Coordinates of C-alpha atoms in Angstrom, one line a residue:
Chain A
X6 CA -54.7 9.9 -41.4
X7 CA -50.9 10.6 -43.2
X8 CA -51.7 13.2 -45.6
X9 CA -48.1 12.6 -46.9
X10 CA -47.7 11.4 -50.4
X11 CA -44.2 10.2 -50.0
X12 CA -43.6 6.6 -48.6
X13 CA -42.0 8.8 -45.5
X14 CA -45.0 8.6 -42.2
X15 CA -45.7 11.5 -40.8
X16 CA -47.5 10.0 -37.1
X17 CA -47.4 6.3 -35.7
X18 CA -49.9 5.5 -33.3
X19 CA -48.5 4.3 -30.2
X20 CA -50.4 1.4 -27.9
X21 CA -50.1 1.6 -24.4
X22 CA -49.9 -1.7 -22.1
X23 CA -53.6 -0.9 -21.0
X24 CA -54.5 -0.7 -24.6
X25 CA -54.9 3.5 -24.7
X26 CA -53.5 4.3 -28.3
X27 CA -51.4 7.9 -28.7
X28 CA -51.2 9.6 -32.2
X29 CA -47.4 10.7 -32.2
X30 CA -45.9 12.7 -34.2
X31 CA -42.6 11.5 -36.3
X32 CA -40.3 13.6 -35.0
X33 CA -41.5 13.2 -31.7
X34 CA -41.8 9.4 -31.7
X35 CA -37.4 9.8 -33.0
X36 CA -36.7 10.5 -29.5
X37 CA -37.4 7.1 -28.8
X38 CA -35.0 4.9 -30.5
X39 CA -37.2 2.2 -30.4
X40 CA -39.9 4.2 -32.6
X41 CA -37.9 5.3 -34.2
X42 CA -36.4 1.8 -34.9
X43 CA -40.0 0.9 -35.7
X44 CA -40.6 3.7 -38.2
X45 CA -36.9 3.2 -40.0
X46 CA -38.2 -0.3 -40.7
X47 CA -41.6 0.5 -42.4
X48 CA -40.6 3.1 -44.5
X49 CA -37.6 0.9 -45.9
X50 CA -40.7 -1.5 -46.5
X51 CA -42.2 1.5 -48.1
X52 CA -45.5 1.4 -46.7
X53 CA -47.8 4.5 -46.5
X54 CA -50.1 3.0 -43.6
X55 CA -50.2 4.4 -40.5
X56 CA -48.6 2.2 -38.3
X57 CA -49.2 1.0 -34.9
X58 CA -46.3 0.7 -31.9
X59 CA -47.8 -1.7 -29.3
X60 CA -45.8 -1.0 -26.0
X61 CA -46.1 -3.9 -24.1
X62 CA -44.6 -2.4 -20.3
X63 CA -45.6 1.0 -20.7
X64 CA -48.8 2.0 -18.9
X65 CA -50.8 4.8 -20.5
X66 CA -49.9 7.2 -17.3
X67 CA -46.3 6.6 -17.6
X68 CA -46.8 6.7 -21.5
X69 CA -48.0 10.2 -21.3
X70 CA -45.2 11.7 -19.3
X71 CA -42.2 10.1 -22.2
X72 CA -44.2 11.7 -24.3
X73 CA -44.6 15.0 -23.1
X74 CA -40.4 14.8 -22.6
X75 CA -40.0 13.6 -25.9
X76 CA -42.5 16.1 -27.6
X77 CA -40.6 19.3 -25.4
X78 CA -36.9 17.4 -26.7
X79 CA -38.2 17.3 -30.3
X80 CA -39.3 21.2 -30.2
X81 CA -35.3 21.5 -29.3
X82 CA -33.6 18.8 -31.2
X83 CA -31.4 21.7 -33.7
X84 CA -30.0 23.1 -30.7
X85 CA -27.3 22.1 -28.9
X86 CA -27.9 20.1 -25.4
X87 CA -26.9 22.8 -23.4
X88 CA -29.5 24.7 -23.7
X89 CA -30.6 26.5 -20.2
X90 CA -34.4 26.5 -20.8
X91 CA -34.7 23.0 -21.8
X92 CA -32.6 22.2 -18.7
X93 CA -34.4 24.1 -16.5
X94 CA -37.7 22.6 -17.9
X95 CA -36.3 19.0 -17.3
X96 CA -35.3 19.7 -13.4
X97 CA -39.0 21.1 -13.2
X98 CA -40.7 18.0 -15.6
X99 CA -39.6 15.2 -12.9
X100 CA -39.7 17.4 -9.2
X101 CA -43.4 16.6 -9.9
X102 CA -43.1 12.7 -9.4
X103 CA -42.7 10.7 -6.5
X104 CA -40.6 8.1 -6.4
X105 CA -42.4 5.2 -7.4
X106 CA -43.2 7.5 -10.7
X107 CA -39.5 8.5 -11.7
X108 CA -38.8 4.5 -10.8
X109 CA -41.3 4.0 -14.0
X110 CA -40.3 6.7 -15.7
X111 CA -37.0 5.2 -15.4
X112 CA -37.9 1.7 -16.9
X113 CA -40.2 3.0 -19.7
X114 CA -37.1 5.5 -20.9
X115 CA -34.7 2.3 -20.9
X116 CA -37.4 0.2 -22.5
X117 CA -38.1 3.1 -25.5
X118 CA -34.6 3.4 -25.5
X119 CA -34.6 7.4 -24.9
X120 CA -31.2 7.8 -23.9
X121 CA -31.3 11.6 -22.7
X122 CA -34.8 10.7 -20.7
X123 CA -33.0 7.4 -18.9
X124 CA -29.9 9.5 -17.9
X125 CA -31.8 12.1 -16.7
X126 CA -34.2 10.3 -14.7
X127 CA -31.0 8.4 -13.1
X128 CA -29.3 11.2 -12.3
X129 CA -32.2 13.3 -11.0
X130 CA -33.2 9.9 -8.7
X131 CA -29.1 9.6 -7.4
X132 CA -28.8 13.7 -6.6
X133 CA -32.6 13.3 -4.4
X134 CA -31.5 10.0 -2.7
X135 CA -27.8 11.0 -1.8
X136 CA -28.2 12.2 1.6
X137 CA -30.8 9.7 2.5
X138 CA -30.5 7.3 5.2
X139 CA -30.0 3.7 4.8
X140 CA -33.5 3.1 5.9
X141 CA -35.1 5.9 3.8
X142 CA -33.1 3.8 1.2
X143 CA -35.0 0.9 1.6
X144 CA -38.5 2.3 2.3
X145 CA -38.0 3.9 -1.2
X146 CA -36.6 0.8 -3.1
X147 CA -39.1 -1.9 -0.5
X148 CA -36.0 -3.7 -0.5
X149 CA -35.9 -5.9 2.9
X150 CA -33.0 -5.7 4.8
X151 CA -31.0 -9.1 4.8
X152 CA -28.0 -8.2 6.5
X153 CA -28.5 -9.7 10.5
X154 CA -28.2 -7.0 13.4
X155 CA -24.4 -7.5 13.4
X156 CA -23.4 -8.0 9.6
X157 CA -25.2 -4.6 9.2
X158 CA -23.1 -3.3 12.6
X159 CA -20.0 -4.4 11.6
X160 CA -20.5 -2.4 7.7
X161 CA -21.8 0.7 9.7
X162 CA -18.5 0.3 12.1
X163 CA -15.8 -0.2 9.2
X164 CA -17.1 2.9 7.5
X165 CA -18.3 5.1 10.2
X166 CA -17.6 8.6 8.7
X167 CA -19.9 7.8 6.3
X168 CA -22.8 7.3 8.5
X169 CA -22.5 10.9 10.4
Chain B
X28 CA -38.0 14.6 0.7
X29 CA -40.3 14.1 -2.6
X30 CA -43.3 12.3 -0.7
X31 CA -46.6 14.1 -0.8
X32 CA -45.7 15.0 -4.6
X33 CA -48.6 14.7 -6.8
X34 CA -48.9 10.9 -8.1
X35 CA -50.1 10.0 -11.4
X36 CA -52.1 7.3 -10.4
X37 CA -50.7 4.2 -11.7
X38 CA -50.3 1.0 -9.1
X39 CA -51.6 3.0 -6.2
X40 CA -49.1 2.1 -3.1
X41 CA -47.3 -0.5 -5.6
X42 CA -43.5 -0.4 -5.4
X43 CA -42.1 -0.7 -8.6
X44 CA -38.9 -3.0 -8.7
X45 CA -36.1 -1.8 -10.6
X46 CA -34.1 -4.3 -12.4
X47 CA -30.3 -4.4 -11.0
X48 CA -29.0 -2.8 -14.2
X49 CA -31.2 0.2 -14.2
X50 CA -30.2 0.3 -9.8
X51 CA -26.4 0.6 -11.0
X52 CA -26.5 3.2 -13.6
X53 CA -28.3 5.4 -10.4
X54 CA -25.6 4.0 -7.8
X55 CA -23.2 5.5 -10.4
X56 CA -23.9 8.6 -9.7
X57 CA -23.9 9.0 -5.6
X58 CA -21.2 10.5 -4.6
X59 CA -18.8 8.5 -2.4
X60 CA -20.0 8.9 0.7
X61 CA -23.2 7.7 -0.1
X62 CA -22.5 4.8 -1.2
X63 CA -20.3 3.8 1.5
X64 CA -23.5 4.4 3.7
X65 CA -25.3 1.9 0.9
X66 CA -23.5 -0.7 1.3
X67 CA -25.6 -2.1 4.0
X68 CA -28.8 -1.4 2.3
X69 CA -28.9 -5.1 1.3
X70 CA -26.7 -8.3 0.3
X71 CA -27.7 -7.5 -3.4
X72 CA -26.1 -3.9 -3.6
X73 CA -22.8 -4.6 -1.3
X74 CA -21.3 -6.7 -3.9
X75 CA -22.4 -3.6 -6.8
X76 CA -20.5 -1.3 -4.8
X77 CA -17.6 -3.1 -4.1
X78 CA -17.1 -4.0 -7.5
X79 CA -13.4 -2.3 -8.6
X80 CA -15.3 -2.1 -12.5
X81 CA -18.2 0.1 -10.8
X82 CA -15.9 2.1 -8.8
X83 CA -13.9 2.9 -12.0
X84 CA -17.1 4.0 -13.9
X85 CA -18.4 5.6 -10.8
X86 CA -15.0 7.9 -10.9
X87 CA -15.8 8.8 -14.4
X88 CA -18.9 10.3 -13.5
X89 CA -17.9 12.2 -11.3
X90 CA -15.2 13.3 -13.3
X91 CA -17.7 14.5 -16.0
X92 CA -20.3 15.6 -14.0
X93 CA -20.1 19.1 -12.4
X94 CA -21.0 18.1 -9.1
X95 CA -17.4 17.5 -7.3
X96 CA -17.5 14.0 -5.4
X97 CA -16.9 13.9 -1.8
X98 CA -13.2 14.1 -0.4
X99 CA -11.7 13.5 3.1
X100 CA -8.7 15.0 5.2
X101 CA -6.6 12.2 7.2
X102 CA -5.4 13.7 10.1
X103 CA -2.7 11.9 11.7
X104 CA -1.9 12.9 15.7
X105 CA 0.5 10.6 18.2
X106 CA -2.0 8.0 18.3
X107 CA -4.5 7.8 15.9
X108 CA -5.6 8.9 12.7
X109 CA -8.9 10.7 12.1
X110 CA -10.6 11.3 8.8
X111 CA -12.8 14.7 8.0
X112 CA -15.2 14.6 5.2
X113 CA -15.1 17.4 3.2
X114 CA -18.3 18.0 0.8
X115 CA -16.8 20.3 -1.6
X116 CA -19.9 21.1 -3.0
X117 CA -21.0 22.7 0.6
X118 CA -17.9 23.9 1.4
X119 CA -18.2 28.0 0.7
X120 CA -21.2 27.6 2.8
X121 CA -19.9 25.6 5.4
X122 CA -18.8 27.6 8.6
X123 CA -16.4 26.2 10.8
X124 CA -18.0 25.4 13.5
X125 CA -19.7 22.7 11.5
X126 CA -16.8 21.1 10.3
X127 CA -15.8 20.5 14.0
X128 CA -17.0 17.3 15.6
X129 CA -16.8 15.7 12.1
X130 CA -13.9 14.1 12.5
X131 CA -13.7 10.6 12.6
X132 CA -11.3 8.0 14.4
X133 CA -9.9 5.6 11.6
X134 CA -8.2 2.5 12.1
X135 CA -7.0 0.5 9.2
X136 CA -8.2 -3.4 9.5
X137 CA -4.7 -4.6 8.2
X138 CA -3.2 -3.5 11.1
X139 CA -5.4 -2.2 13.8
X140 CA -2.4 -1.5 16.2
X141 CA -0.7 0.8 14.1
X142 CA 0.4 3.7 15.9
X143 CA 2.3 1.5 18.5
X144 CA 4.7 0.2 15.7
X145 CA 5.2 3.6 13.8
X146 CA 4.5 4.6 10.8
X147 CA 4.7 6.5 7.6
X148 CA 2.3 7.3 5.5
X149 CA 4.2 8.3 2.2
X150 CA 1.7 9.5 -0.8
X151 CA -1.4 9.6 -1.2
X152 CA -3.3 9.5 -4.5
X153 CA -7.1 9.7 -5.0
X154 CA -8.2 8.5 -2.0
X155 CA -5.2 5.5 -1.9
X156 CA -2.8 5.6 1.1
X157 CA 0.6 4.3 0.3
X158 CA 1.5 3.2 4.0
X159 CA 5.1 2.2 5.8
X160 CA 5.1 0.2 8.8
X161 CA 8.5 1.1 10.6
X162 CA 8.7 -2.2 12.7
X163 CA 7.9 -4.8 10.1
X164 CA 9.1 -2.7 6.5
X165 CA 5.7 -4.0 5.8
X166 CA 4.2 -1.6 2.9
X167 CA 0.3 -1.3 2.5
X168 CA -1.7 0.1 0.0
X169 CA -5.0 1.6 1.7
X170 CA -8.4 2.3 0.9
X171 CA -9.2 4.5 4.1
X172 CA -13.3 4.5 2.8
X173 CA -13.7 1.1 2.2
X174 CA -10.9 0.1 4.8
X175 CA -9.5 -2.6 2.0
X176 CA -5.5 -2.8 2.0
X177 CA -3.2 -4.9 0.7
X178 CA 0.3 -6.1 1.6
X179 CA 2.7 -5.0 -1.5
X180 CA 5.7 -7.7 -1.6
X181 CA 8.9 -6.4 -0.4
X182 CA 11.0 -4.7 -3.6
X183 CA 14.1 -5.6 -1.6
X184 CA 16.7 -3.3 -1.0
X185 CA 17.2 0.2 0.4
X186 CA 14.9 2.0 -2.0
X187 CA 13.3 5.7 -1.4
X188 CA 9.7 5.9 -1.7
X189 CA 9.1 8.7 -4.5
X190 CA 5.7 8.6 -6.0
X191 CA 2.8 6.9 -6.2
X192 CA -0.1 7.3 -8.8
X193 CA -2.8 6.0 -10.9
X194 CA -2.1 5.4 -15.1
X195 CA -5.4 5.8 -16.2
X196 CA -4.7 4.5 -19.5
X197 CA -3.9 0.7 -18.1
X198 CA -6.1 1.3 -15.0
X199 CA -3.6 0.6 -12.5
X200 CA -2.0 1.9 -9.1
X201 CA 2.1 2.4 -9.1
X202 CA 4.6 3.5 -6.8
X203 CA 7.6 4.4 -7.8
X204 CA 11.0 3.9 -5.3
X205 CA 14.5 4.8 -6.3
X206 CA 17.9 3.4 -5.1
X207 CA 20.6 6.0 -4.6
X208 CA 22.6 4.3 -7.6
X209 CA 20.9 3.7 -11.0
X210 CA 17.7 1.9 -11.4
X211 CA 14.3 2.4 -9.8
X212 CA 11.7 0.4 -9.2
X213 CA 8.0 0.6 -10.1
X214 CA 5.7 -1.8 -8.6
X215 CA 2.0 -2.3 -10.3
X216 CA -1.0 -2.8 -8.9
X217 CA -2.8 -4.9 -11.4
X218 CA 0.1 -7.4 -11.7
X219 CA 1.2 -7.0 -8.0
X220 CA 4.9 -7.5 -9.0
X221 CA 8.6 -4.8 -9.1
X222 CA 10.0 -4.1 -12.2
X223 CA 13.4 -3.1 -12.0
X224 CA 13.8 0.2 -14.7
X225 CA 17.4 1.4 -16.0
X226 CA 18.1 4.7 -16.5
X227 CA 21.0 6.0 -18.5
X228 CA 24.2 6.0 -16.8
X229 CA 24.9 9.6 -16.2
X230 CA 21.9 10.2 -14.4
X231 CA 23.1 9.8 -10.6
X232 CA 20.5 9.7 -8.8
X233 CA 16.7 10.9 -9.0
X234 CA 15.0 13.6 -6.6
X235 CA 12.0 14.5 -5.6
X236 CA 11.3 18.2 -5.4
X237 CA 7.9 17.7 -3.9
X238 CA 7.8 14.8 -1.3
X239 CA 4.4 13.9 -2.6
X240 CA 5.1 13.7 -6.1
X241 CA 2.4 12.0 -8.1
X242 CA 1.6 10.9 -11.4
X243 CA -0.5 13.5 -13.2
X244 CA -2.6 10.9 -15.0
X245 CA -0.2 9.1 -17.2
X246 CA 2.8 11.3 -16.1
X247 CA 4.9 11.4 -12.9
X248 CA 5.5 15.3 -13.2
X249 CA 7.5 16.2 -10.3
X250 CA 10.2 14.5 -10.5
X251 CA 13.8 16.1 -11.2
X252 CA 16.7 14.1 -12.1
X253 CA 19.6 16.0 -10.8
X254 CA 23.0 14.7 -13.6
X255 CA 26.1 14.8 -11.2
X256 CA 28.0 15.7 -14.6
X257 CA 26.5 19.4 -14.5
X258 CA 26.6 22.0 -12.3
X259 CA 23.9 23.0 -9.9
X260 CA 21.8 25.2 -12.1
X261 CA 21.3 22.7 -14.9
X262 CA 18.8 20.8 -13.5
X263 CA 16.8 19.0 -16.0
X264 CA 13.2 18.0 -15.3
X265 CA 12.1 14.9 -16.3
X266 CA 8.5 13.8 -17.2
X267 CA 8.3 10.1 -15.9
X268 CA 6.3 7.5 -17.0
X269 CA 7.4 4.6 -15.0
X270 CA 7.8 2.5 -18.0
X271 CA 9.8 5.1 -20.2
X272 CA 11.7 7.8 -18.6
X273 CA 12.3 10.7 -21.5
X274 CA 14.2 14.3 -20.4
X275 CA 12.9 17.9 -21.3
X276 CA 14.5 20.9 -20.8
X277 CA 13.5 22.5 -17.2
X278 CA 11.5 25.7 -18.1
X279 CA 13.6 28.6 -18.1
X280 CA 11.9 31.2 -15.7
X281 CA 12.2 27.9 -12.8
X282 CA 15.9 27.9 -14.0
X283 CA 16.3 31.9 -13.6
X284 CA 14.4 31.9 -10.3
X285 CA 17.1 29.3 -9.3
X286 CA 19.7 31.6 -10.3
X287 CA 18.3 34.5 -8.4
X288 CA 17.9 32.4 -4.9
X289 CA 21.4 31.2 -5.3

């Protein structure tokens, strides 16, 4: 597949959880440091087979979408990191998700260690959930509420302003 | 507010847990407010929020983001105190009408009864009150949002409260008082103790030019050391640190506006 000569790869092949494999470029894979880890380490073995990246807790849906971020990321990796378009084109990349989506999103960029992905995701989650209620909070998180009736009255009642 | 949104569809109606480290580097960035609200989400998160190391890396973010954090007005009438919120984000497109009715009573836990003893509240220094209890000389340090306080220990003395601050570079809370003879005192936070400072001998007394002088990051800018020795118009400004007190020369235009006035 490699139709490089050099012991440098030119693609990995990446292997979703549900066992979908992904040809990926080099330079896209480098936005994940932990392909890029995995490519670093062959080539100093000096192999010039294609290797394969099995992804354990990445599902092939959520796969696809680091991808597409990393592949748009690698198109601008010369320029600096303030660049308008790609910013623009992040904001619209995750308003497409749900939550339960940027949630995965969120685990598979700390798990592929893509810094700029995880911060962004985080960010993008805190500046859609600020305003939420403490209810809407939980509904989005299914976290249970284990505070009794008057625990949970007595927080609302020390911080009121916070609550109107 | 992103429900309906198409769903890639991976574990139909699943939710997907996120692990508590992933949870705080989103709680990081919520403003303030928010997280107050938060707090009573669940038993897991209360004790992430009120964490002193997560409020320290939740102010850097907000630092270095763009998006200004939340800030509050206290309001202080004859009997009680009221906080306003002020989203600073909103503001230009707040009217006023909106900001009415958002004022909330306040009454700090350590001392619920407050207004019938009198008190002061002398500085106040990213959302810290430094507070004076007339009847018992008590002094508090407040946290109006989370309503935590403590008791600082007496320094002793007649002192003048002149500052209060934050040194970012040892992550501590100081005030500052000064006697009217030579030494101040500057009490810190993190060890919760006085330390009596010197000053050189010719330096009378120090003054504040601005009530609510406070340290601008490492620096308590605003003070000016008046020296008895010279006259009137040679005031010389003094850039404090509480732990090393150096002089520089007052800028002249202050100096000549000075002149002009007197």
């Amino acid at each position: 597949m490699a139709s490089s000569s050099s012991s440098s790869l030119s693609r990995v092949v990446v292997k979703s959880s549900d066992n979908n494999l992904f040809v990926v470029n080099k330079k896209v894979a480098s936005q994940s440091q932990l392909l890029k880890q995995c490519i670093d380490n062959m080539e100093e073995k000096g192999t010039n087979d294609v290797i394969l990246i099995p992804l354990s807790n990445v599902t092939s849906n959520i796969l696809t979408l680091v991808l597409e971020y990393c592949e748009k990321h690698a198109d601008f990796a010369d320029d600096d990191n303030n660049n308008q378009e790609l910013k623009q084109w992040d904001h619209e990349f995750l308003k497409k998700f749900d939550y339960a989506t940027l949630n995965s999103l969120t685990m598979a960029a700390d798990y592929m260690v893509t810094k700029s992905l995880l911060n962004l995701c985080c960010q993008f989650i805190a500046d859609s959930i600020k305003d939420l209620t403490v209810q809407q909070i939980r509904q989005i998180f299914d976290i249970k509420n284990d505070f009794t009736p008057q625990e949970e009255a007595d927080i609302k009642n020390e911080n009121a302003w916070a609550f109107r | 507010m992103l429900e309906g949104k198409n769903t890639p569809d991976h574990d139909n109606g699943k939710h997907i847990f996120l692990p508590e480290d992933l949870i705080l580097e989103i709680l990081v960035r919520l403003p303030v407010k928010s997280l107050i609200r938060f707090k009573s989400v669940c038993k897991e998160w209360k004790p992430i929020i009120t964490d002193p190391n997560f409020a320290k890396s939740q102010l850097n973010h907000s630092k270095t983001s763009k998006c200004m954090s939340s800030s509050f007005v206290i309001i202080r009438s004859d009997n009680s105190m009221f906080m306003l919120n002020l989203d600073l984000n909103n503001l230009a497109s707040r009217k006023t009408e909106d900001i009415k009715g958002k004022f909330v009573p306040i009454s700090p836990r350590f001392n619920p009864s407050l207004e019938r003893q009198g008190y002061n509240i002398l500085c106040s220094f990213k959302g810290i009150l430094c507070v004076y209890v007339c009847d018992t000389e008590n002094i508090f340090m407040w946290n109006p949002n989370t309503n935590e306080s403590r008791l600082i220990p007496s320094p002793g003395g007649t002192l003048r409260m002149i500052g209060f601050g934050y040194v970012s570079s040892t992550n501590d809370y100081k005030i500052v008082l000064v006697s009217w003879s030579t030494f101040i005192k500057v009490y810190s936070f993190r060890e919760n103790k006085w330390h009596k400072k010197d000053y050189t001998s010719t330096c009378q007394y120090l003054y504040d030019i601005n009530t609510k002088a406070m340290f601008n990051s490492t620096y308590l800018s605003t003070l000016v050391l008046i020296k008895k020795k010279f006259r009137s118009d040679q005031k010389i400004s003094n850039q404090i640190r509480p732990d090393q007190i150096r002089k520089i020369q007052i800028r002249s235009e202050i100096t000549k506006n000075k002149k002009q006035l007197q």
